[in-house]
Amino acid sequence: VVPRGSLFRAMPTLPELDAAARTVHAVVTPTPAISWPLLSRRAGCAVWVKHENHTPLGAFKLRGAYYAIARIADDVRARGVVTHSSGNHGRSVAYAAREFGVPAAVVMPKVTPPVKIAAVGALGAAGVLVDPDDRVPVMAEIADRRGMSMVPPFADQHVIGGQGTAGLGIAADAPD
């Protein structure tokens, strides 16, 4: 299901990924990709691991959230952003919104562990707890009522493009 208002249209192109990488580098410096010999032997091929735990939040999701928010026009972005997530995407949207100085709301299922709710709040976002099935409709309602832009956790070209910059890093570190 693609959330209403999603920017998703197709997979990003290589030039779009390059543009995303230039934007994302404002908050995520290149992370190392290293060969993992033990896993490579077991798999029977070269296995490389991208150390996204070196990003400010320890997850690649920051790349997508930051790039998606960066792509929103300044005057529209000023009204804030809203997403639904109980994990790394929600934290990443909260972090990126703080970087841009805009309000953020993160719609999370009521069963979200308190530590995750606190992590979103510590980054300045409002956590909105709902029944799990209500995440997408509540996100859309908040967007409509408050004029916020939706930053879905998936099925969004800019979120995918930002996250795809990790793949560019792998290709640069392991060109063969």
PDB file of C-alpha atoms in Angstrom:
ATOM      1  CA  VAL A   1       0.000   0.000   0.000  1.00  0.00           C
ATOM      2  CA  VAL A   2       1.430   3.366  -1.006  1.00  0.00           C
ATOM      3  CA  PRO A   3       0.392   6.080   1.481  1.00  0.00           C
ATOM      4  CA  ARG A   4      -1.820   8.846   0.080  1.00  0.00           C
ATOM      5  CA  GLY A   5       0.289  11.811  -0.940  1.00  0.00           C
ATOM      6  CA  SER A   6       3.392   9.703  -1.423  1.00  0.00           C
ATOM      7  CA  LEU A   7       6.067  10.971  -3.775  1.00  0.00           C
ATOM      8  CA  PHE A   8       6.766   7.448  -5.031  1.00  0.00           C
ATOM      9  CA  ARG A   9       6.791   7.083  -8.797  1.00  0.00           C
ATOM     10  CA  ALA A  10       9.733   4.811  -9.660  1.00  0.00           C
ATOM     11  CA  MET A  11      13.093   3.672  -8.468  1.00  0.00           C
ATOM     12  CA  PRO A  12      15.601   6.528  -8.392  1.00  0.00           C
ATOM     13  CA  THR A  13      18.070   6.834 -11.238  1.00  0.00           C
ATOM     14  CA  LEU A  14      21.839   6.957 -10.775  1.00  0.00           C
ATOM     15  CA  PRO A  15      21.919  10.771 -11.262  1.00  0.00           C
ATOM     16  CA  GLU A  16      19.187  11.072  -8.608  1.00  0.00           C
ATOM     17  CA  LEU A  17      21.228   8.883  -6.246  1.00  0.00           C
ATOM     18  CA  ASP A  18      24.276  11.076  -6.864  1.00  0.00           C
ATOM     19  CA  ALA A  19      22.216  14.175  -6.032  1.00  0.00           C
ATOM     20  CA  ALA A  20      20.895  12.453  -2.911  1.00  0.00           C
ATOM     21  CA  ALA A  21      24.441  11.601  -1.831  1.00  0.00           C
ATOM     22  CA  ARG A  22      25.525  15.238  -2.084  1.00  0.00           C
ATOM     23  CA  THR A  23      22.571  16.256   0.095  1.00  0.00           C
ATOM     24  CA  VAL A  24      22.848  13.428   2.608  1.00  0.00           C
ATOM     25  CA  HIS A  25      26.544  14.115   3.232  1.00  0.00           C
ATOM     26  CA  ALA A  26      25.449  17.162   5.240  1.00  0.00           C
ATOM     27  CA  VAL A  27      24.541  14.787   8.092  1.00  0.00           C
ATOM     28  CA  VAL A  28      26.014  11.405   7.156  1.00  0.00           C
ATOM     29  CA  THR A  29      29.686  11.231   6.351  1.00  0.00           C
ATOM     30  CA  PRO A  30      30.778   8.257   4.253  1.00  0.00           C
ATOM     31  CA  THR A  31      30.664   5.056   6.264  1.00  0.00           C
ATOM     32  CA  PRO A  32      33.125   2.221   5.684  1.00  0.00           C
ATOM     33  CA  ALA A  33      32.281  -0.873   3.663  1.00  0.00           C
ATOM     34  CA  ILE A  34      34.536  -3.774   4.503  1.00  0.00           C
ATOM     35  CA  SER A  35      34.952  -7.312   3.286  1.00  0.00           C
ATOM     36  CA  TRP A  36      33.768  -9.952   5.737  1.00  0.00           C
ATOM     37  CA  PRO A  37      36.029 -12.986   5.120  1.00  0.00           C
ATOM     38  CA  LEU A  38      34.273 -15.445   7.468  1.00  0.00           C
ATOM     39  CA  LEU A  39      30.860 -14.833   5.946  1.00  0.00           C
ATOM     40  CA  SER A  40      32.395 -14.762   2.469  1.00  0.00           C
ATOM     41  CA  ARG A  41      33.842 -18.259   2.980  1.00  0.00           C
ATOM     42  CA  ARG A  42      30.507 -19.597   4.205  1.00  0.00           C
ATOM     43  CA  ALA A  43      28.577 -17.937   1.376  1.00  0.00           C
ATOM     44  CA  GLY A  44      31.050 -18.960  -1.295  1.00  0.00           C
ATOM     45  CA  CYS A  45      31.344 -15.398  -2.611  1.00  0.00           C
ATOM     46  CA  ALA A  46      32.656 -12.032  -1.487  1.00  0.00           C
ATOM     47  CA  VAL A  47      30.428 -10.467   1.168  1.00  0.00           C
ATOM     48  CA  TRP A  48      30.808  -6.808   2.018  1.00  0.00           C
ATOM     49  CA  VAL A  49      29.289  -5.077   5.035  1.00  0.00           C
ATOM     50  CA  LYS A  50      28.420  -1.375   5.140  1.00  0.00           C
ATOM     51  CA  HIS A  51      28.963   0.047   8.631  1.00  0.00           C
ATOM     52  CA  GLU A  52      25.889   2.231   8.937  1.00  0.00           C
ATOM     53  CA  ASN A  53      26.299   2.062  12.710  1.00  0.00           C
ATOM     54  CA  HIS A  54      28.754   4.947  12.108  1.00  0.00           C
ATOM     55  CA  THR A  55      25.913   7.324  11.176  1.00  0.00           C
ATOM     56  CA  PRO A  56      24.659   9.735  13.874  1.00  0.00           C
ATOM     57  CA  LEU A  57      21.725   7.412  14.671  1.00  0.00           C
ATOM     58  CA  GLY A  58      23.446   4.114  13.886  1.00  0.00           C
ATOM     59  CA  ALA A  59      21.113   3.236  11.009  1.00  0.00           C
ATOM     60  CA  PHE A  60      20.865   3.820   7.252  1.00  0.00           C
ATOM     61  CA  LYS A  61      17.326   5.162   7.658  1.00  0.00           C
ATOM     62  CA  LEU A  62      18.694   8.639   8.434  1.00  0.00           C
ATOM     63  CA  ARG A  63      19.832   8.885   4.808  1.00  0.00           C
ATOM     64  CA  GLY A  64      16.310   8.485   3.443  1.00  0.00           C
ATOM     65  CA  ALA A  65      14.564  10.641   6.015  1.00  0.00           C
ATOM     66  CA  TYR A  66      17.020  13.504   5.614  1.00  0.00           C
ATOM     67  CA  TYR A  67      16.935  13.450   1.827  1.00  0.00           C
ATOM     68  CA  ALA A  68      13.134  13.276   1.686  1.00  0.00           C
ATOM     69  CA  ILE A  69      12.820  16.251   4.039  1.00  0.00           C
ATOM     70  CA  ALA A  70      15.508  18.171   2.136  1.00  0.00           C
ATOM     71  CA  ARG A  71      13.462  17.772  -1.064  1.00  0.00           C
ATOM     72  CA  ILE A  72      10.430  19.552   0.415  1.00  0.00           C
ATOM     73  CA  ALA A  73      10.211  23.243  -0.537  1.00  0.00           C
ATOM     74  CA  ASP A  74      11.408  25.511   2.290  1.00  0.00           C
ATOM     75  CA  ASP A  75       8.053  27.232   2.818  1.00  0.00           C
ATOM     76  CA  VAL A  76       6.208  23.897   2.890  1.00  0.00           C
ATOM     77  CA  ARG A  77       8.845  22.178   5.049  1.00  0.00           C
ATOM     78  CA  ALA A  78       8.524  25.008   7.611  1.00  0.00           C
ATOM     79  CA  ARG A  79       5.056  23.664   8.508  1.00  0.00           C
ATOM     80  CA  GLY A  80       6.675  20.411   9.615  1.00  0.00           C
ATOM     81  CA  VAL A  81       6.754  16.747   8.733  1.00  0.00           C
ATOM     82  CA  VAL A  82       4.889  13.664   9.875  1.00  0.00           C
ATOM     83  CA  THR A  83       5.637   9.972   9.520  1.00  0.00           C
ATOM     84  CA  HIS A  84       4.586   6.641  10.931  1.00  0.00           C
ATOM     85  CA  SER A  85       7.188   4.344  12.416  1.00  0.00           C
ATOM     86  CA  SER A  86       8.047   2.677  15.681  1.00  0.00           C
ATOM     87  CA  GLY A  87      11.737   2.402  14.917  1.00  0.00           C
ATOM     88  CA  ASN A  88      14.699   3.842  13.067  1.00  0.00           C
ATOM     89  CA  HIS A  89      12.687   5.745  10.452  1.00  0.00           C
ATOM     90  CA  GLY A  90      10.729   7.621  13.111  1.00  0.00           C
ATOM     91  CA  ARG A  91      13.925   8.548  14.963  1.00  0.00           C
ATOM     92  CA  SER A  92      15.502   9.563  11.672  1.00  0.00           C
ATOM     93  CA  VAL A  93      12.619  11.840  10.707  1.00  0.00           C
ATOM     94  CA  ALA A  94      12.784  13.406  14.184  1.00  0.00           C
ATOM     95  CA  TYR A  95      16.545  13.939  13.829  1.00  0.00           C
ATOM     96  CA  ALA A  96      16.314  15.364  10.308  1.00  0.00           C
ATOM     97  CA  ALA A  97      13.430  17.657  11.259  1.00  0.00           C
ATOM     98  CA  ARG A  98      15.527  18.975  14.143  1.00  0.00           C
ATOM     99  CA  GLU A  99      18.414  19.587  11.725  1.00  0.00           C
ATOM    100  CA  PHE A 100      16.083  21.605   9.492  1.00  0.00           C
ATOM    101  CA  GLY A 101      14.503  23.379  12.471  1.00  0.00           C
ATOM    102  CA  VAL A 102      10.971  22.213  11.708  1.00  0.00           C
ATOM    103  CA  PRO A 103       8.342  20.443  13.807  1.00  0.00           C
ATOM    104  CA  ALA A 104       7.855  16.710  13.474  1.00  0.00           C
ATOM    105  CA  ALA A 105       5.236  14.191  14.529  1.00  0.00           C
ATOM    106  CA  VAL A 106       5.843  10.446  14.587  1.00  0.00           C
ATOM    107  CA  VAL A 107       2.764   8.214  14.621  1.00  0.00           C
ATOM    108  CA  MET A 108       3.590   5.003  16.486  1.00  0.00           C
ATOM    109  CA  PRO A 109       1.636   1.929  17.526  1.00  0.00           C
ATOM    110  CA  LYS A 110       0.543   1.916  21.174  1.00  0.00           C
ATOM    111  CA  VAL A 111       2.676  -1.199  21.685  1.00  0.00           C
ATOM    112  CA  THR A 112       5.907   0.669  20.879  1.00  0.00           C
ATOM    113  CA  PRO A 113       8.499   0.142  23.635  1.00  0.00           C
ATOM    114  CA  PRO A 114       8.837   3.190  25.903  1.00  0.00           C
ATOM    115  CA  VAL A 115      12.533   3.555  25.058  1.00  0.00           C
ATOM    116  CA  LYS A 116      11.650   4.129  21.386  1.00  0.00           C
ATOM    117  CA  ILE A 117       8.957   6.661  22.264  1.00  0.00           C
ATOM    118  CA  ALA A 118      11.441   8.490  24.491  1.00  0.00           C
ATOM    119  CA  ALA A 119      14.094   8.479  21.731  1.00  0.00           C
ATOM    120  CA  VAL A 120      11.726  10.265  19.335  1.00  0.00           C
ATOM    121  CA  GLY A 121      10.773  12.788  22.025  1.00  0.00           C
ATOM    122  CA  ALA A 122      14.419  13.417  22.913  1.00  0.00           C
ATOM    123  CA  LEU A 123      14.943  14.555  19.327  1.00  0.00           C
ATOM    124  CA  GLY A 124      12.100  17.062  19.635  1.00  0.00           C
ATOM    125  CA  ALA A 125       9.342  15.220  17.785  1.00  0.00           C
ATOM    126  CA  ALA A 126       5.855  14.628  19.090  1.00  0.00           C
ATOM    127  CA  GLY A 127       5.063  10.946  19.456  1.00  0.00           C
ATOM    128  CA  VAL A 128       1.444  10.091  18.630  1.00  0.00           C
ATOM    129  CA  LEU A 129       0.370   6.663  19.888  1.00  0.00           C
ATOM    130  CA  VAL A 130      -2.390   4.850  17.992  1.00  0.00           C
ATOM    131  CA  ASP A 131      -3.729   1.384  17.310  1.00  0.00           C
ATOM    132  CA  PRO A 132      -1.382  -0.328  14.822  1.00  0.00           C
ATOM    133  CA  ASP A 133      -3.975  -0.332  12.031  1.00  0.00           C
ATOM    134  CA  ASP A 134      -4.487   3.424  12.394  1.00  0.00           C
ATOM    135  CA  ARG A 135      -0.911   4.551  11.668  1.00  0.00           C
ATOM    136  CA  VAL A 136      -1.357   5.564   8.020  1.00  0.00           C
ATOM    137  CA  PRO A 137      -4.795   7.211   8.390  1.00  0.00           C
ATOM    138  CA  VAL A 138      -3.671   9.157  11.472  1.00  0.00           C
ATOM    139  CA  MET A 139      -0.498  10.277   9.663  1.00  0.00           C
ATOM    140  CA  ALA A 140      -2.669  11.548   6.771  1.00  0.00           C
ATOM    141  CA  GLU A 141      -5.077  13.271   9.167  1.00  0.00           C
ATOM    142  CA  ILE A 142      -2.226  15.069  10.958  1.00  0.00           C
ATOM    143  CA  ALA A 143      -0.754  16.109   7.607  1.00  0.00           C
ATOM    144  CA  ASP A 144      -4.101  17.506   6.471  1.00  0.00           C
ATOM    145  CA  ARG A 145      -4.953  19.240   9.769  1.00  0.00           C
ATOM    146  CA  ARG A 146      -1.525  20.760  10.452  1.00  0.00           C
ATOM    147  CA  GLY A 147      -0.311  21.238   6.883  1.00  0.00           C
ATOM    148  CA  MET A 148       2.625  18.907   7.494  1.00  0.00           C
ATOM    149  CA  SER A 149       4.376  16.962   4.751  1.00  0.00           C
ATOM    150  CA  MET A 150       4.251  13.185   4.963  1.00  0.00           C
ATOM    151  CA  VAL A 151       7.558  11.299   4.970  1.00  0.00           C
ATOM    152  CA  PRO A 152       6.524   7.645   4.683  1.00  0.00           C
ATOM    153  CA  PRO A 153       8.953   4.949   5.841  1.00  0.00           C
ATOM    154  CA  PHE A 154       8.939   3.217   2.434  1.00  0.00           C
ATOM    155  CA  ALA A 155       7.462   3.479  -1.086  1.00  0.00           C
ATOM    156  CA  ASP A 156       8.721   7.041  -1.447  1.00  0.00           C
ATOM    157  CA  GLN A 157      11.208   7.890  -4.181  1.00  0.00           C
ATOM    158  CA  HIS A 158      13.177  10.344  -2.045  1.00  0.00           C
ATOM    159  CA  VAL A 159      13.302   8.050   0.988  1.00  0.00           C
ATOM    160  CA  ILE A 160      14.500   5.236  -1.292  1.00  0.00           C
ATOM    161  CA  GLY A 161      16.983   7.559  -2.994  1.00  0.00           C
ATOM    162  CA  GLY A 162      18.472   8.732   0.283  1.00  0.00           C
ATOM    163  CA  GLN A 163      18.781   5.197   1.614  1.00  0.00           C
ATOM    164  CA  GLY A 164      20.238   4.096  -1.713  1.00  0.00           C
ATOM    165  CA  THR A 165      23.231   6.336  -1.115  1.00  0.00           C
ATOM    166  CA  ALA A 166      24.560   3.548   1.111  1.00  0.00           C
ATOM    167  CA  GLY A 167      24.775   1.430  -2.046  1.00  0.00           C
ATOM    168  CA  LEU A 168      26.813   4.128  -3.772  1.00  0.00           C
ATOM    169  CA  GLY A 169      29.233   3.930  -0.867  1.00  0.00           C
ATOM    170  CA  ILE A 170      29.514   0.173  -1.228  1.00  0.00           C
ATOM    171  CA  ALA A 171      30.190   0.514  -4.944  1.00  0.00           C
ATOM    172  CA  ALA A 172      32.877   3.111  -4.259  1.00  0.00           C
ATOM    173  CA  ASP A 173      34.540   0.959  -1.589  1.00  0.00           C
ATOM    174  CA  ALA A 174      34.280  -2.287  -3.591  1.00  0.00           C
ATOM    175  CA  PRO A 175      34.293  -1.325  -7.270  1.00  0.00           C
ATOM    176  CA  ASP A 176      35.007  -4.901  -8.407  1.00  0.00           C
TER     177      ASP A 176
END
